[in-house]
Amino acid sequence: MRNINEDTITQAVLAAMAGCKQPRLRTIMVSLVQHLHSFAREVELTEDEWFKAIQFLTAVGHITDDVRQEFILLSDVLGLSTLVTAQNNAKPAGCTEATVFGPFFVENAPEYALGADIANGAGGEPCHVSGQVRSLDGRPLAGVRMDVWQSDEDGHYDVQRPPTETQPHTHRARGRLRTDAQGRYHFRSILAQPYPIPHDGPVGKMLEALGRHPWRPAHLHFMLEAAGHERLITHVFRDQDRYLDSDAVFGVRSTLIAPWVRHEAGPAPDGSVQERPFWTLHYDFVLNPQATTVAASGTDTAGARA
């Protein structure tokens, strides 16, 4: 590897990886090196620009912790998360579409009985959510595990709020439920509101420099898992939101947009009487059986997470 120059460096790096014993890793790294080097040549990358990029990635790493995943935000706003999700989640017509995972999922969220209030004190107008989960053949799916999470009316997820003496850190607007024998689900939460992704860090500075806003349209996150079916990670978006056509992370699908209906104070779907106006959302999910995974993407994506 002597006398390397700008014309020979790419082949030298590729040759250095010839001993890789993992075919998939080698395929990925060869393509990565080729594209990175082509990019640097195409834009005639300067040393100052290269160093600023290193500083940017370093800052992304420094702000990332168990609560905030700046690298996922970076992937999201560059459209990479949506690209990976789309190419790994091709499904037959009629199945509910997948979309980006987002950085605020929490493992082992508290389990609730159907009909419970998962808001658990999160600020926002009350909302009753219901629907049914079916297989592609129309069969209701019982016992489907549903993880649900959302932001509060201020645009914050529970993990973004530090604990205080009056409000100890706890799970809010987040929970896990299971569908009943007819595949039905229902719970109480709060009205979804648009919110900005965290933009006080390096990703936010990048968006500002690019003339982009950090806002996401109002939505609920869902992750559904049922035996014999692909796991589904998706959102349900609130119709008529101003950011549906400019989602900062490119996650909107027209099939995932649903009406939130406002009701005056009075009887609610669960039989309770609401003393103030409330909202309802009804949305049905259709899961893809693992045996019918679409092969067009070239991979079996059962259980994939983006």
Coordinates of C-alpha atoms in Angstrom, one line a residue:
M1 CA 0.0 0.0 0.0
R2 CA 2.8 2.4 -0.9
N3 CA 2.3 5.6 -2.9
I4 CA -1.4 5.8 -2.4
N5 CA -3.1 8.7 -4.0
E6 CA -6.6 10.0 -4.7
D7 CA -6.9 7.7 -7.7
T8 CA -5.8 4.5 -6.0
I9 CA -7.1 4.9 -2.5
T10 CA -10.5 3.3 -3.1
Q11 CA -9.1 0.1 -4.5
A12 CA -6.5 -0.1 -1.7
V13 CA -9.2 0.1 0.9
L14 CA -11.3 -2.5 -0.8
A15 CA -8.3 -4.9 -1.2
A16 CA -7.7 -4.5 2.6
M17 CA -11.1 -6.0 3.3
A18 CA -10.5 -9.1 1.1
G19 CA -10.0 -11.3 4.2
C20 CA -13.4 -10.5 5.7
K21 CA -15.1 -13.9 6.6
Q22 CA -18.6 -12.4 6.8
P23 CA -20.1 -12.1 3.3
R24 CA -22.9 -9.7 4.2
L25 CA -20.5 -7.4 6.2
R26 CA -18.1 -7.4 3.3
T27 CA -20.9 -6.5 0.8
I28 CA -22.1 -3.6 3.0
M29 CA -18.6 -2.2 3.7
V30 CA -17.5 -2.5 0.1
S31 CA -20.5 -0.5 -1.1
L32 CA -20.1 2.0 1.8
V33 CA -16.5 2.7 0.9
Q34 CA -17.3 3.0 -2.8
H35 CA -20.1 5.4 -2.2
L36 CA -18.3 7.5 0.4
H37 CA -15.3 7.9 -1.8
S38 CA -17.5 8.7 -4.8
F39 CA -19.3 11.3 -2.7
A40 CA -16.0 13.0 -1.6
R41 CA -14.8 13.1 -5.2
E42 CA -18.1 14.4 -6.5
V43 CA -18.4 17.3 -4.1
E44 CA -14.6 17.9 -4.0
L45 CA -14.8 17.6 -0.2
T46 CA -12.3 20.0 1.6
E47 CA -10.4 19.1 4.7
D48 CA -12.3 21.8 6.6
E49 CA -15.6 20.3 5.5
W50 CA -14.5 16.8 6.4
F51 CA -13.5 18.0 9.9
K52 CA -16.8 19.8 10.5
A53 CA -18.6 16.6 9.6
I54 CA -16.4 14.7 12.1
Q55 CA -17.3 17.4 14.7
F56 CA -21.0 17.0 13.9
L57 CA -21.0 13.2 14.3
T58 CA -19.1 13.6 17.5
A59 CA -21.7 16.0 18.8
V60 CA -24.5 13.6 17.8
G61 CA -22.7 10.9 19.9
H62 CA -22.2 13.1 22.9
I63 CA -25.9 14.1 23.2
T64 CA -27.1 10.5 22.7
D65 CA -28.0 8.6 25.9
D66 CA -30.5 6.1 27.2
V67 CA -33.3 8.7 26.8
R68 CA -32.3 10.6 23.7
Q69 CA -31.2 8.9 20.5
E70 CA -29.8 11.6 18.3
F71 CA -28.5 9.1 15.7
I72 CA -32.1 7.8 15.1
L73 CA -33.2 11.4 14.7
L74 CA -30.4 12.0 12.2
S75 CA -31.4 8.9 10.3
D76 CA -35.1 10.0 10.4
V77 CA -34.6 13.5 9.1
L78 CA -32.3 12.3 6.3
G79 CA -35.1 9.9 5.2
L80 CA -32.9 6.8 5.8
S81 CA -35.2 5.4 8.4
T82 CA -38.2 5.6 6.1
L83 CA -36.2 4.1 3.2
V84 CA -35.1 1.1 5.3
T85 CA -38.6 0.7 6.7
A86 CA -40.1 0.7 3.2
Q87 CA -37.7 -1.7 1.6
N88 CA -38.0 -4.2 4.5
N89 CA -41.7 -4.1 5.0
A90 CA -43.3 -4.7 1.6
K91 CA -46.7 -6.2 2.3
P92 CA -49.7 -7.5 0.4
A93 CA -52.5 -5.1 -0.5
G94 CA -54.8 -4.7 2.5
C95 CA -52.2 -4.9 5.2
T96 CA -51.6 -1.9 7.5
E97 CA -48.5 -0.1 6.3
A98 CA -45.4 0.2 8.5
T99 CA -43.6 3.5 9.2
V100 CA -40.7 4.8 11.2
F101 CA -40.0 3.5 14.7
G102 CA -39.0 6.8 16.3
P103 CA -36.6 7.3 19.2
F104 CA -39.0 7.2 22.2
F105 CA -40.1 3.6 22.5
V106 CA -39.6 2.1 25.9
E107 CA -39.2 -1.6 26.6
N108 CA -41.5 -3.2 29.1
A109 CA -44.1 -0.4 29.3
P110 CA -46.8 -1.0 32.0
E111 CA -49.6 -3.4 31.0
Y112 CA -53.2 -2.2 31.1
A113 CA -56.6 -3.8 30.9
L114 CA -58.7 -2.9 28.0
G115 CA -60.6 0.3 28.6
A116 CA -57.9 1.7 30.9
D117 CA -56.6 5.2 30.9
I118 CA -53.0 5.0 29.7
A119 CA -52.5 8.8 29.8
N120 CA -51.7 8.3 33.5
G121 CA -51.8 12.1 34.1
A122 CA -50.3 13.3 30.8
G123 CA -51.6 16.7 29.8
G124 CA -54.2 16.8 27.0
E125 CA -57.8 16.6 26.0
P126 CA -59.3 13.2 26.7
C127 CA -59.5 10.8 23.8
H128 CA -61.1 7.3 23.5
V129 CA -59.3 5.0 21.1
S130 CA -60.8 1.8 19.7
G131 CA -60.6 -0.7 16.8
Q132 CA -60.0 -4.2 15.8
V133 CA -56.9 -6.2 14.7
R134 CA -57.4 -8.8 12.0
S135 CA -55.3 -11.0 9.8
L136 CA -55.1 -10.5 6.1
D137 CA -57.9 -13.1 5.6
G138 CA -60.2 -11.0 7.8
R139 CA -59.9 -13.3 10.8
P140 CA -60.0 -11.4 14.1
L141 CA -56.8 -11.8 16.1
A142 CA -57.1 -12.4 19.8
G143 CA -54.4 -11.7 22.3
V144 CA -52.4 -9.3 20.1
R145 CA -49.9 -7.5 22.1
M146 CA -50.2 -3.7 21.5
D147 CA -47.6 -1.2 22.6
V148 CA -48.9 2.3 22.4
W149 CA -47.1 5.6 23.1
Q150 CA -47.5 9.3 22.3
S151 CA -46.5 12.8 23.3
D152 CA -48.5 15.0 25.6
E153 CA -50.1 18.3 24.7
D154 CA -46.8 20.1 25.0
G155 CA -45.1 17.8 22.5
H156 CA -43.1 15.9 25.1
Y157 CA -42.8 12.2 25.6
D158 CA -42.7 11.0 29.2
V159 CA -39.0 10.1 28.9
Q160 CA -38.2 13.7 28.0
R161 CA -39.5 15.1 31.2
P162 CA -37.2 15.0 34.2
P163 CA -38.7 13.8 37.5
T164 CA -39.7 16.3 40.1
E165 CA -40.9 16.1 43.7
T166 CA -44.5 16.6 42.6
Q167 CA -44.3 14.6 39.4
P168 CA -41.9 11.6 39.9
H169 CA -40.8 10.1 36.6
T170 CA -43.3 7.5 35.5
H171 CA -44.8 6.1 32.4
R172 CA -47.4 8.5 30.9
A173 CA -49.3 8.3 27.6
R174 CA -47.7 4.9 27.1
G175 CA -48.8 1.4 27.8
R176 CA -49.3 -2.2 26.6
L177 CA -52.6 -3.9 26.0
R178 CA -53.9 -7.1 24.5
T179 CA -56.9 -7.5 22.1
D180 CA -59.9 -9.4 23.3
A181 CA -61.3 -12.7 21.8
Q182 CA -62.8 -10.7 18.8
G183 CA -59.5 -8.9 18.2
R184 CA -61.0 -5.7 19.6
Y185 CA -59.1 -3.1 21.6
H186 CA -60.1 0.1 23.4
F187 CA -58.4 2.5 25.8
R188 CA -58.4 6.1 26.9
S189 CA -55.6 8.5 26.3
I190 CA -55.2 12.1 25.2
L191 CA -55.7 13.9 21.9
A192 CA -52.6 13.7 19.7
Q193 CA -51.0 17.0 18.9
P194 CA -48.2 18.0 16.4
Y195 CA -44.8 18.5 18.0
P196 CA -41.2 19.2 17.0
I197 CA -38.6 16.5 17.2
P198 CA -35.8 17.5 19.6
H199 CA -34.0 20.3 17.8
D200 CA -31.8 21.8 20.5
G201 CA -28.9 19.5 19.4
P202 CA -26.8 19.0 16.3
V203 CA -29.6 17.6 14.3
G204 CA -31.7 20.7 15.0
K205 CA -28.9 22.9 13.9
M206 CA -28.6 21.0 10.7
L207 CA -32.3 21.4 10.0
E208 CA -32.1 25.1 10.6
A209 CA -29.1 25.4 8.3
L210 CA -31.1 23.5 5.6
G211 CA -34.1 25.7 6.0
R212 CA -36.2 22.9 7.3
H213 CA -38.7 22.8 10.2
P214 CA -38.6 20.1 12.9
W215 CA -42.3 19.4 13.2
R216 CA -44.2 16.1 13.1
P217 CA -47.9 15.8 12.5
A218 CA -50.0 14.6 15.4
H219 CA -50.0 10.8 15.7
L220 CA -50.1 7.7 18.0
H221 CA -47.4 5.1 17.9
F222 CA -48.3 1.5 17.7
M223 CA -46.3 -1.7 17.8
L224 CA -48.4 -4.9 17.3
E225 CA -47.2 -8.5 17.8
A226 CA -49.2 -11.6 17.1
A227 CA -48.2 -15.2 16.8
G228 CA -47.7 -16.3 13.2
H229 CA -47.7 -12.7 11.9
E230 CA -45.1 -10.1 11.1
R231 CA -44.6 -7.5 13.8
L232 CA -46.1 -4.2 12.8
I233 CA -44.5 -0.8 13.8
T234 CA -46.6 2.1 12.6
H235 CA -48.4 5.4 13.5
V236 CA -51.9 6.6 13.1
F237 CA -52.0 10.2 12.1
R238 CA -54.6 12.8 12.9
D239 CA -56.4 14.0 9.8
Q240 CA -56.2 17.7 8.7
D241 CA -53.0 18.2 10.5
R242 CA -50.9 21.1 9.0
Y243 CA -47.8 19.0 8.9
L244 CA -49.1 15.9 7.1
D245 CA -47.4 17.0 3.9
S246 CA -44.1 18.1 5.5
D247 CA -43.4 15.6 8.3
A248 CA -39.8 16.2 9.4
V249 CA -39.1 12.5 9.4
F250 CA -41.1 11.6 6.2
G251 CA -43.2 9.0 8.0
V252 CA -46.8 9.8 6.8
R253 CA -48.7 7.3 4.7
S254 CA -52.2 8.2 3.4
T255 CA -53.6 4.9 4.6
L256 CA -52.4 5.7 8.2
I257 CA -54.4 9.0 8.4
A258 CA -57.6 8.8 10.4
P259 CA -60.3 11.2 11.7
W260 CA -60.2 12.2 15.3
V261 CA -63.8 13.2 16.1
R262 CA -64.7 15.8 18.7
H263 CA -67.7 15.3 21.0
E264 CA -69.3 17.7 23.5
A265 CA -69.4 16.8 27.1
G266 CA -71.6 13.8 27.8
P267 CA -71.7 10.0 27.5
A268 CA -68.5 8.5 26.2
P269 CA -68.0 5.2 24.3
D270 CA -66.9 3.4 27.5
G271 CA -70.2 4.3 29.3
S272 CA -68.6 7.0 31.4
V273 CA -69.9 10.6 31.4
Q274 CA -67.3 13.2 30.4
E275 CA -67.6 16.6 32.0
R276 CA -65.7 18.3 29.2
P277 CA -65.4 17.8 25.5
F278 CA -63.6 14.7 24.4
W279 CA -62.4 13.0 21.2
T280 CA -62.7 9.6 19.7
L281 CA -60.5 7.7 17.2
H282 CA -61.4 4.3 15.6
Y283 CA -58.7 2.5 13.6
D284 CA -58.5 -1.1 12.5
F285 CA -55.2 -2.9 11.9
V286 CA -54.6 -5.7 9.4
L287 CA -51.5 -7.9 10.0
N288 CA -49.5 -9.9 7.5
P289 CA -49.1 -13.6 8.1
Q290 CA -45.5 -14.5 8.1
A291 CA -46.0 -17.2 5.4
T292 CA -47.2 -14.5 2.9
T293 CA -44.2 -12.2 3.2
V294 CA -43.8 -10.3 -0.1
A295 CA -40.5 -11.5 -1.7
A296 CA -40.0 -8.4 -3.9
S297 CA -37.7 -6.9 -1.4
G298 CA -35.4 -9.9 -1.5
T299 CA -35.6 -10.7 2.2
D300 CA -37.9 -12.1 4.8
T301 CA -38.7 -9.2 7.0
A302 CA -40.7 -10.9 9.8
G303 CA -39.9 -9.2 13.0
A304 CA -37.9 -6.4 11.4
R305 CA -37.6 -3.2 13.3
A306 CA -36.8 0.2 11.8

